[in-house]
Coordinates of C-alpha atoms in Angstrom, one line a residue:
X40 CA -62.8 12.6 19.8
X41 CA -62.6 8.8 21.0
X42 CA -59.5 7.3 21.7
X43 CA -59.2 4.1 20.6
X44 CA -57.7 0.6 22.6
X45 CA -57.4 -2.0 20.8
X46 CA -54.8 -4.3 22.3
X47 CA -56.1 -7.3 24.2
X48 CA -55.5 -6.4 27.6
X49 CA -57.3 -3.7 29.1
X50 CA -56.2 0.1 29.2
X51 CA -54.9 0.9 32.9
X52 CA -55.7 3.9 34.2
X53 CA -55.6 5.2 38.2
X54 CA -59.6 7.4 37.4
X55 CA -61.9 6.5 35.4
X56 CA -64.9 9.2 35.0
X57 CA -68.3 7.5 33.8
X58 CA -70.6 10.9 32.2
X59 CA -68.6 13.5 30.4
X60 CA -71.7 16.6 31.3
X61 CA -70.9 19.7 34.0
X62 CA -69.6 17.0 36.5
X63 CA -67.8 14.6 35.0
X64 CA -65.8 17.3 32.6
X65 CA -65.5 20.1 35.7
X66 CA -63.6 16.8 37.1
X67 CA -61.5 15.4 34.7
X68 CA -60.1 19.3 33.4
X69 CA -59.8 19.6 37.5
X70 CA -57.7 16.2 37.9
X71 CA -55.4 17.1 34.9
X72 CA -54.2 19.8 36.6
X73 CA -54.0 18.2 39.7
X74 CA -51.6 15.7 37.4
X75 CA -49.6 18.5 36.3
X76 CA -48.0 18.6 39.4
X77 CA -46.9 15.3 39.9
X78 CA -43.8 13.1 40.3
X79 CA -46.0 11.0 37.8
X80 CA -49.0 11.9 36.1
X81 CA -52.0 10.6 36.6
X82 CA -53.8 8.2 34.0
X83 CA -57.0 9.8 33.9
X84 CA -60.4 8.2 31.0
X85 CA -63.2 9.9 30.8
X86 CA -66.2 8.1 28.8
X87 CA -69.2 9.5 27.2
X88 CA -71.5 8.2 25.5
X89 CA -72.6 11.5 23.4
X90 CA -71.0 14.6 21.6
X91 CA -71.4 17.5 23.2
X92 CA -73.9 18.9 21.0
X93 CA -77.7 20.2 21.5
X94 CA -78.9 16.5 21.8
X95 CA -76.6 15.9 25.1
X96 CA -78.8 15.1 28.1
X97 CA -76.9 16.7 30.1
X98 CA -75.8 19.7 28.0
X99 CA -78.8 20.8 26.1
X100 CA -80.4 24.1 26.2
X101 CA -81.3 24.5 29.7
X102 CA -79.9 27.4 31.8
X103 CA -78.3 27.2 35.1
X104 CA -77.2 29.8 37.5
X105 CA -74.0 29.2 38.5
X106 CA -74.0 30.6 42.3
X107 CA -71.3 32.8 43.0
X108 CA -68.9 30.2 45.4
X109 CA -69.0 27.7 42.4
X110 CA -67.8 30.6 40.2
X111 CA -64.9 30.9 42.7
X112 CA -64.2 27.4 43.0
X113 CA -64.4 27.3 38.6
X114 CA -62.1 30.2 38.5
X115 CA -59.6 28.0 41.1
X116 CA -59.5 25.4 38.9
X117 CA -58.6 27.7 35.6
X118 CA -61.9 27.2 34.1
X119 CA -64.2 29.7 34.7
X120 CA -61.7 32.0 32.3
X121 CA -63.0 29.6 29.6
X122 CA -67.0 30.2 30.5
X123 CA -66.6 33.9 31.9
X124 CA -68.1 35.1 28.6
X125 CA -71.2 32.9 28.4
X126 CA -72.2 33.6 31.8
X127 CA -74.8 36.6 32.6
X128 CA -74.4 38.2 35.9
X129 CA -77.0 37.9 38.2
X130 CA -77.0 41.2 40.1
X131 CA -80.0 41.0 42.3
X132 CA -82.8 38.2 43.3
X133 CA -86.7 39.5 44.0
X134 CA -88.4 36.8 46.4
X135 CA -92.0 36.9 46.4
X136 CA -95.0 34.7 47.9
X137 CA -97.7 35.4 45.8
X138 CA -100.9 36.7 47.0
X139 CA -99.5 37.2 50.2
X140 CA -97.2 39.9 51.7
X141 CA -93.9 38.3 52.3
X142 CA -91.5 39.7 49.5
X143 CA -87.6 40.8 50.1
X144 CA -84.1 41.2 48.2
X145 CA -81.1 40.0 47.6
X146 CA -78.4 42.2 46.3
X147 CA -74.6 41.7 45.3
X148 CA -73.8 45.6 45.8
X149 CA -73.9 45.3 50.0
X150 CA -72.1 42.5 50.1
X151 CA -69.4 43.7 48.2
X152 CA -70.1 41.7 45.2
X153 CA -70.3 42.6 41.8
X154 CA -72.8 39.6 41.3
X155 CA -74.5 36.9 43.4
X156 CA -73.9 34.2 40.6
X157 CA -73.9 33.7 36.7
X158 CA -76.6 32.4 34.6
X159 CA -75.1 30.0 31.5
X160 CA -76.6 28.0 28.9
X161 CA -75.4 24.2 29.0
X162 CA -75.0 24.0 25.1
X163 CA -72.3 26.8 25.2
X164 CA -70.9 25.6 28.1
X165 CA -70.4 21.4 27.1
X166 CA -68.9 22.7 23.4
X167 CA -66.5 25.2 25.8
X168 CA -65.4 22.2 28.2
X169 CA -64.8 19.3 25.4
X170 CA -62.3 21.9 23.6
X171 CA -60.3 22.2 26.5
X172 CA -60.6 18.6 27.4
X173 CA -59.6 17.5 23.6
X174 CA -56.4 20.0 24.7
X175 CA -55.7 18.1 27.9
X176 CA -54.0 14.9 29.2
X177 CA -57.3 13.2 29.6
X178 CA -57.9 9.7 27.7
X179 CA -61.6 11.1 26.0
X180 CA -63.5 8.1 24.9
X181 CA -66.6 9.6 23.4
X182 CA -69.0 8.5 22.2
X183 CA -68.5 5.3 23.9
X184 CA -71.2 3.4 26.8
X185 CA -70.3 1.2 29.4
X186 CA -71.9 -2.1 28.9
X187 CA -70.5 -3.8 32.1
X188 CA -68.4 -3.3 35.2
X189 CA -66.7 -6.1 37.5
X190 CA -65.9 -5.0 40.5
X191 CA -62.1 -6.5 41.4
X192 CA -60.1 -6.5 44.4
X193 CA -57.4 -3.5 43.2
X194 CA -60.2 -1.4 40.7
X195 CA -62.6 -1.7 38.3
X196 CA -62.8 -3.5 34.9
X197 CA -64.9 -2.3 32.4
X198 CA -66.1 -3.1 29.2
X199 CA -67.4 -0.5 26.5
X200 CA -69.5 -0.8 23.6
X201 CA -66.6 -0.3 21.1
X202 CA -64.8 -3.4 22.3
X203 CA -62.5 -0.9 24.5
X204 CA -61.7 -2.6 28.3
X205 CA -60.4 -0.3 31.3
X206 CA -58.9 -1.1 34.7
X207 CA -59.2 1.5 36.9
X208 CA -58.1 2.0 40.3
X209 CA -60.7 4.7 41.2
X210 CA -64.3 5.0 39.5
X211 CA -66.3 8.1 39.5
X212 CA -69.5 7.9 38.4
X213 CA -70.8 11.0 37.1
X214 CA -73.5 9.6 34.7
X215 CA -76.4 11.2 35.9
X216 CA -79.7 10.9 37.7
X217 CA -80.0 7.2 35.5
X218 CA -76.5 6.7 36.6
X219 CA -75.3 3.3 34.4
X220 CA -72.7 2.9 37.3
X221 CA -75.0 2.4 39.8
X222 CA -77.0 0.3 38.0
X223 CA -74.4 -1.8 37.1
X224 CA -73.3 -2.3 40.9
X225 CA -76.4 -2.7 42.7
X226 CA -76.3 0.8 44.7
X227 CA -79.8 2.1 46.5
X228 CA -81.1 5.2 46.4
X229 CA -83.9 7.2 48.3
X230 CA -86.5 9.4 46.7
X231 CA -88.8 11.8 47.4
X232 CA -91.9 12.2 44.8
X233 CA -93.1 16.1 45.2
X234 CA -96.2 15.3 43.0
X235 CA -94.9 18.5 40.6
X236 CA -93.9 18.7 37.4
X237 CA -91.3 21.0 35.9
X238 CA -91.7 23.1 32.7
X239 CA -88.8 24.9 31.7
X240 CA -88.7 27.4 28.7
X241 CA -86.9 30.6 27.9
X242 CA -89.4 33.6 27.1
X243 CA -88.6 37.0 25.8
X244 CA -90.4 40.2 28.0
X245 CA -90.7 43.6 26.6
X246 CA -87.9 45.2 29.3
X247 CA -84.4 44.6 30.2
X248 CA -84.1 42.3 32.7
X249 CA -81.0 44.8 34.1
X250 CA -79.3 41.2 35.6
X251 CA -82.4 40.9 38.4
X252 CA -83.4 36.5 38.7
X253 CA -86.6 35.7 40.6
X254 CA -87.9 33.2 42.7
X255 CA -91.9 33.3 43.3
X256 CA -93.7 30.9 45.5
X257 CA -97.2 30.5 43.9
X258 CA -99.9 28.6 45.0
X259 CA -99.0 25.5 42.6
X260 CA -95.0 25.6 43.5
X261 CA -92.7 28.2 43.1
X262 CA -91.5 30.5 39.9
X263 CA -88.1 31.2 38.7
X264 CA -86.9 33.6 36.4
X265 CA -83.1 33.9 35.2
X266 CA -81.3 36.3 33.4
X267 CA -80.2 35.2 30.2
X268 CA -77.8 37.2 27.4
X269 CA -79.4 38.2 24.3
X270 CA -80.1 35.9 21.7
X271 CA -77.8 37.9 19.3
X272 CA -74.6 37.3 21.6
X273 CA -75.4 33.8 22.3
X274 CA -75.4 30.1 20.8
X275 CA -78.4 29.5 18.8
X276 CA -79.8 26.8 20.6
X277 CA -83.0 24.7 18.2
X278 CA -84.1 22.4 21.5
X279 CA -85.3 25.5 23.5
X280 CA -85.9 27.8 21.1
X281 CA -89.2 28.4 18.9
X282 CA -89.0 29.4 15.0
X283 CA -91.3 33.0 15.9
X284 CA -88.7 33.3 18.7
X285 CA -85.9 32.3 16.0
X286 CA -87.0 34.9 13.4
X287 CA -86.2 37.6 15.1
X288 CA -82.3 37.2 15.2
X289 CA -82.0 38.6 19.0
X290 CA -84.2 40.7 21.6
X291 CA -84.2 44.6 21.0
X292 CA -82.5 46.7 23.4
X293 CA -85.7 47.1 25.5
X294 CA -86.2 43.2 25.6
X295 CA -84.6 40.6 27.7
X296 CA -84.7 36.9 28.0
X297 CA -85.5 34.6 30.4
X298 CA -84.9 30.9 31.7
X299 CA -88.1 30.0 33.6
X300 CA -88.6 27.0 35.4
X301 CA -92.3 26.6 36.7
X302 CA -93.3 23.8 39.5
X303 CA -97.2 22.8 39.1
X304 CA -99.5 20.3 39.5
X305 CA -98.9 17.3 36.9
X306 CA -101.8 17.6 34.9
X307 CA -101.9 21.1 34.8
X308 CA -98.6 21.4 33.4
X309 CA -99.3 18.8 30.8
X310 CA -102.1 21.0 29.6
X311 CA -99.9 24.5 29.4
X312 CA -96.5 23.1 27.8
X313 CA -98.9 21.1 25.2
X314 CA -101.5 24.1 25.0
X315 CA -100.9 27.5 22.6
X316 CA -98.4 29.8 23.1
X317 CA -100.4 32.4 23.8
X318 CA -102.3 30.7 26.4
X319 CA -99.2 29.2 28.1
X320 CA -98.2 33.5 28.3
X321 CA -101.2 34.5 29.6
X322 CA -101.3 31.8 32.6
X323 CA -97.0 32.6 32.8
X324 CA -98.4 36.5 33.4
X325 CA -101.1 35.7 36.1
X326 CA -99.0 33.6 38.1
X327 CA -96.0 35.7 38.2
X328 CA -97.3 39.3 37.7
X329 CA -95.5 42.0 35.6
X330 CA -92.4 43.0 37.9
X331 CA -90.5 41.7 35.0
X332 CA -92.8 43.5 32.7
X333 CA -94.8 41.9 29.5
X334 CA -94.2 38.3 28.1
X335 CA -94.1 38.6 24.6
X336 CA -92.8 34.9 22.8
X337 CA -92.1 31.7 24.4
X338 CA -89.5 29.5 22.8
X339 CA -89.6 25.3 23.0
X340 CA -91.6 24.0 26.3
X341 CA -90.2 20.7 28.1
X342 CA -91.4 19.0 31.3
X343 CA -89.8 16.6 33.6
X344 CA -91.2 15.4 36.9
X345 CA -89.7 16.8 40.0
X346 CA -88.5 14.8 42.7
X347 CA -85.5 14.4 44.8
X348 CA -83.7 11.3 45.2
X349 CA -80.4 10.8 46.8
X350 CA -78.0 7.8 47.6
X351 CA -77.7 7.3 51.3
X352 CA -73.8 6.4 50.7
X353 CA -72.6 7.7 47.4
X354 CA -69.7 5.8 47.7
X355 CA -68.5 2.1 46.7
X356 CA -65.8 -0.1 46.9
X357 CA -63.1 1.8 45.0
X358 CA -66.1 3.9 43.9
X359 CA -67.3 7.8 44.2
X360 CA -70.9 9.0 42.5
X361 CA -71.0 13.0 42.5
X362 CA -73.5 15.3 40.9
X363 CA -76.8 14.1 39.9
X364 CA -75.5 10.6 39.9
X365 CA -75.6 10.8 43.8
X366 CA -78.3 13.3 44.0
X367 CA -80.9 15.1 42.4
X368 CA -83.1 18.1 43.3
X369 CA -85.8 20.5 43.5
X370 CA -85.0 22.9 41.3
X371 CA -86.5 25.2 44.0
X372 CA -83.3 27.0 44.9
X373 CA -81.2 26.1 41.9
X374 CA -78.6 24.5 44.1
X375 CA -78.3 21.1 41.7
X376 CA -74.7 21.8 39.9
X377 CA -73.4 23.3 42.7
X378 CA -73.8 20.8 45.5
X379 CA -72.5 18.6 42.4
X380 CA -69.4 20.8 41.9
X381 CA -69.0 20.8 45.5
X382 CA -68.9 16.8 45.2
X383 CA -66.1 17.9 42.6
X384 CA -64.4 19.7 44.3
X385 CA -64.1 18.0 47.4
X386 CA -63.2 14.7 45.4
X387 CA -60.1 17.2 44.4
X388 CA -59.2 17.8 47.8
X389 CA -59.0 14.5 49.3
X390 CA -56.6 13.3 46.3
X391 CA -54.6 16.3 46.6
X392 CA -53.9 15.9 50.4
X393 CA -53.4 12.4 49.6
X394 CA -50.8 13.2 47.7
X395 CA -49.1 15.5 49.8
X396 CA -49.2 12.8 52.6
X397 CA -47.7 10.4 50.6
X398 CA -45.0 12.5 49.6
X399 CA -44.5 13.6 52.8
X400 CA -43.6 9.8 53.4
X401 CA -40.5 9.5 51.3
X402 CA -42.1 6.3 49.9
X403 CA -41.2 4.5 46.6
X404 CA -44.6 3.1 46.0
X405 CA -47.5 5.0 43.6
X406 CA -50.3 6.2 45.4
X407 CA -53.4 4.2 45.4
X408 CA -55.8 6.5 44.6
X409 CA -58.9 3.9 44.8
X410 CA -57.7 3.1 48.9
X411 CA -60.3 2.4 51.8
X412 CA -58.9 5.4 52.9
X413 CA -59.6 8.3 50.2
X414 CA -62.8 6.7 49.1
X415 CA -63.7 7.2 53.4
X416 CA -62.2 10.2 53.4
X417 CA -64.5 11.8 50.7
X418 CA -67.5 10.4 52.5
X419 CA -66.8 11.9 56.0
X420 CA -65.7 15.5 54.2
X421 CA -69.1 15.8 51.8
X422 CA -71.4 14.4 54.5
X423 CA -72.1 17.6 56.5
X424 CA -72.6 19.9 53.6
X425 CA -74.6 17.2 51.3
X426 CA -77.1 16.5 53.8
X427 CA -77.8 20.4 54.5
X428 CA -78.7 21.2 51.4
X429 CA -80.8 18.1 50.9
X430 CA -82.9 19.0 53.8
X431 CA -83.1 22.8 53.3
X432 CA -84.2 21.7 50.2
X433 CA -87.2 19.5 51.1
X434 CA -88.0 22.1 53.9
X435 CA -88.3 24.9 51.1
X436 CA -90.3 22.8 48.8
X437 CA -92.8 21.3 51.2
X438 CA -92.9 24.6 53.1
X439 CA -93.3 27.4 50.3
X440 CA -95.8 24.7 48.2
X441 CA -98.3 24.5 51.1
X442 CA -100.8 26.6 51.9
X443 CA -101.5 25.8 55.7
X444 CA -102.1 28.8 56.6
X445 CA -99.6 29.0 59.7
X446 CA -97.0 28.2 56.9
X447 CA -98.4 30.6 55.0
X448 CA -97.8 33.3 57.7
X449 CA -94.7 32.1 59.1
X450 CA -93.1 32.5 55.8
X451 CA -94.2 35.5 55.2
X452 CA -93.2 37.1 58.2
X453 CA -89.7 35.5 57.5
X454 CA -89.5 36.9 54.3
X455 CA -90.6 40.6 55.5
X456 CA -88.0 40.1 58.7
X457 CA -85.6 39.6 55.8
X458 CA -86.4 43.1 54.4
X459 CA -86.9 45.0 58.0
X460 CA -83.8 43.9 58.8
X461 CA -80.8 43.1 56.6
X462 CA -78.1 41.9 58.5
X463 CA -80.9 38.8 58.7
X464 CA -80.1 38.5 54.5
X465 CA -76.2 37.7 54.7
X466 CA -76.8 33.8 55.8
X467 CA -79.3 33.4 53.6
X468 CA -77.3 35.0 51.0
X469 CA -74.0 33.3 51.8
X470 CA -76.3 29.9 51.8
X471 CA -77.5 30.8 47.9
X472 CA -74.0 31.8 46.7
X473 CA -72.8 28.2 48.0
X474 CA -70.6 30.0 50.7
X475 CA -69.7 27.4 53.1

């Protein structure tokens, strides 16, 4: 899976992609097509410093719901074909503040959807994506780590651990929320410290889920449920899943499973992912209720801390950071991979107009695809729509975790306006499908 360099000047390539996970592969299968239809192919290298496999960081056994404009913009690219039968439809979303009244719905059906987005499991997806990048044009040099960058006048040298040097025109850095990249050059970031800690699991109820995802808001920070396949039709993941929950080869037909990611205080979530399962149920059932009906097993429990942390200028000289690497959030409206695949994508376009422009020209030269210009160009484009969703993020978090009680009524009555009238539900709808 690595390709090897072992002449004695360095490997030139126009892009080099630093992180191989949803971002940095999404990119490089997205840039080889884009290659496809040019005078002269681009010389794209992706690096990565592990197999995809259940030990990837950034493809283990977590779930992600893939909102339905990412699913367009995957199927644009020809690579949602390749995922289409890992994903689980998500149908309908229940949103709920509990103890209070504020609930409503959102549901594919009235807007002429089939589904609002897919829920897929990141083991499945990384094996899916390093296939079809071990069939592309793409340099893979995996595993491999960067060890240094120097930053040069026309790119980017860099130096990996297996001796390997590049010289890239363009660097994207798509290496994650410890991005190596910025490390290595010095780059800020802001952060915002929520004082909650994550636990995410996947749990088995005693009912079909019938493609319904939920989002409570409970005192300690808000409760999602996703949809997930059943563990029969899916990759056996051992990171996420416990040996009770392995032993019984798949849910029966009137079970489901779920991806749940909890918010709660630190300490309190130390106590329940540590504690026994069948107390870590119990508390999963009083906070959320039994709209989903009974929790019956609960496979491995993690915890990370959530925060959100963002680089005021994700770009660099001759530099981009997308995905996590620029920006990571609450997991509050599961909008992290696709503001990231919006980075992607709009990383695509710039280079693609580019290109057209310079053809357009009649010149001889190559394209510089590391310019002033693009790396500008990408900046200006991804400003509006990056800082949106970072601060509807922060107002969601900091608004459905408190329990001021104005808040506390005003959000309710804005969920119940939601209900009373549903032409209210289309923005907000359009907003968590990643419609722009």
């Amino acid at each position: 899976m690595t390709s090897a360099h072992t002449s004695t000047q360095p490997l030139a390539v126009d892009i080099a992609i630093v992180g191989g996970a949803m971002a940095g592969a999404t990119l490089a299968l997205g840039l080889a097509k884009l290659s496809a239809t040019l005078s002269r192919p681009l010389r794209i290298a992706l690096i990565e410093a592990h197999v995809a496999n259940n030990n990837h960081p950034g493809f283990d056994a977590r779930s992600i719901a893939v909102a339905h404009g990412s699913v367009f913009e995957l199927t644009r690219l020809g690579i949602w074909p390749k995922l289409q039968h890992l994903g689980t439809a998500i149908e309908n979303i229940h949103v709920s503040d509990r103890g209070h009244f504020g609930m409503t719905e959102l549901n594919a059906k009235p807007l002429g959807l089939d589904a609002l987005g897919q829920v897929v499991e990141l083991a499945q997806v990384g094996k899916v994506l390093f296939e079809e990048l071990a069939k592309s044009s793409v340099s893979l040099f995996c595993p491999a780590k960067v060890t240094y960058i120097q930053a040069q006048q026309d790119g980017h040298l860099l130096s990996l651990d297996d001796g390997t040097q590049l010289h890239c025109q363009l660097l994207v850095a798509a290496d994650g929320a410890n991005s190596v990249v910025r490390q290595h050059l010095g780059q800020p970031t802001e952060k915002i410290d929520f004082d909650q800690t994550a636990i995410v699991a996947n749990i088995t109820t005693d009912q079909a889920h019938q493609h319904w995802a939920y989002e409570r808001f409970t005192q300690t920070g808000p409760l999602a449920l996703l949809p997930m396949s059943s563990a029969s039709n899916s990759f056996k993941s051992k990171s996420f899943e416990s040996k009770s929950s392995a032993s019984k080869s798949s849910a029966t037909p009137t079970q489901s499973r779920f991806s749940v990611v909890w918010a709660l205080p630190p300490a309190q979530a130390h106590e329940l992912v540590n504690g026994d399962k069948t107390e870590f149920l119990a508390a999963l059932q009083q906070a959320f209720g039994h709209r989903a009906g009974r929790f019956v097993d609960v496979g491995q429990r993690v915890s990370y801390p959530l925060t959100l942390s963002y680089m005021p200028r994700p770009v660099y000289h001759r530099c981009i950071f997308v995905g996590n690497a620029a920006q990571t959030l609450h997991p509050i409206a599961g909008q992290g991979f696709n503001l990231g695949l919006r980075d992607v994508v709009g990383l695509l376009n710039v280079l693609e107009q580019a290109f057209s422009a310079h053809q357009l020209t009649n010149s001889s030269t190559q394209l510089d695809v590391g310019s002033s210009a693009i790396v500008h160009q990408y900046l200006v484009d991804r400003q509006a729509d990056r800082d949106t969703t970072l601060s509807n993020i922060e107002f969601l978090v900091r608004g459905f975790s408190n329990q001021y009680w104005p808040l506390v009524a005003g959000r309710n009555v804005g969920l119940r306006l939601l209900s009373w009238l549903p032409p209210l539900k289309r923005p907000v709808a359009q907003t968590a499908m990643g419609w722009r």
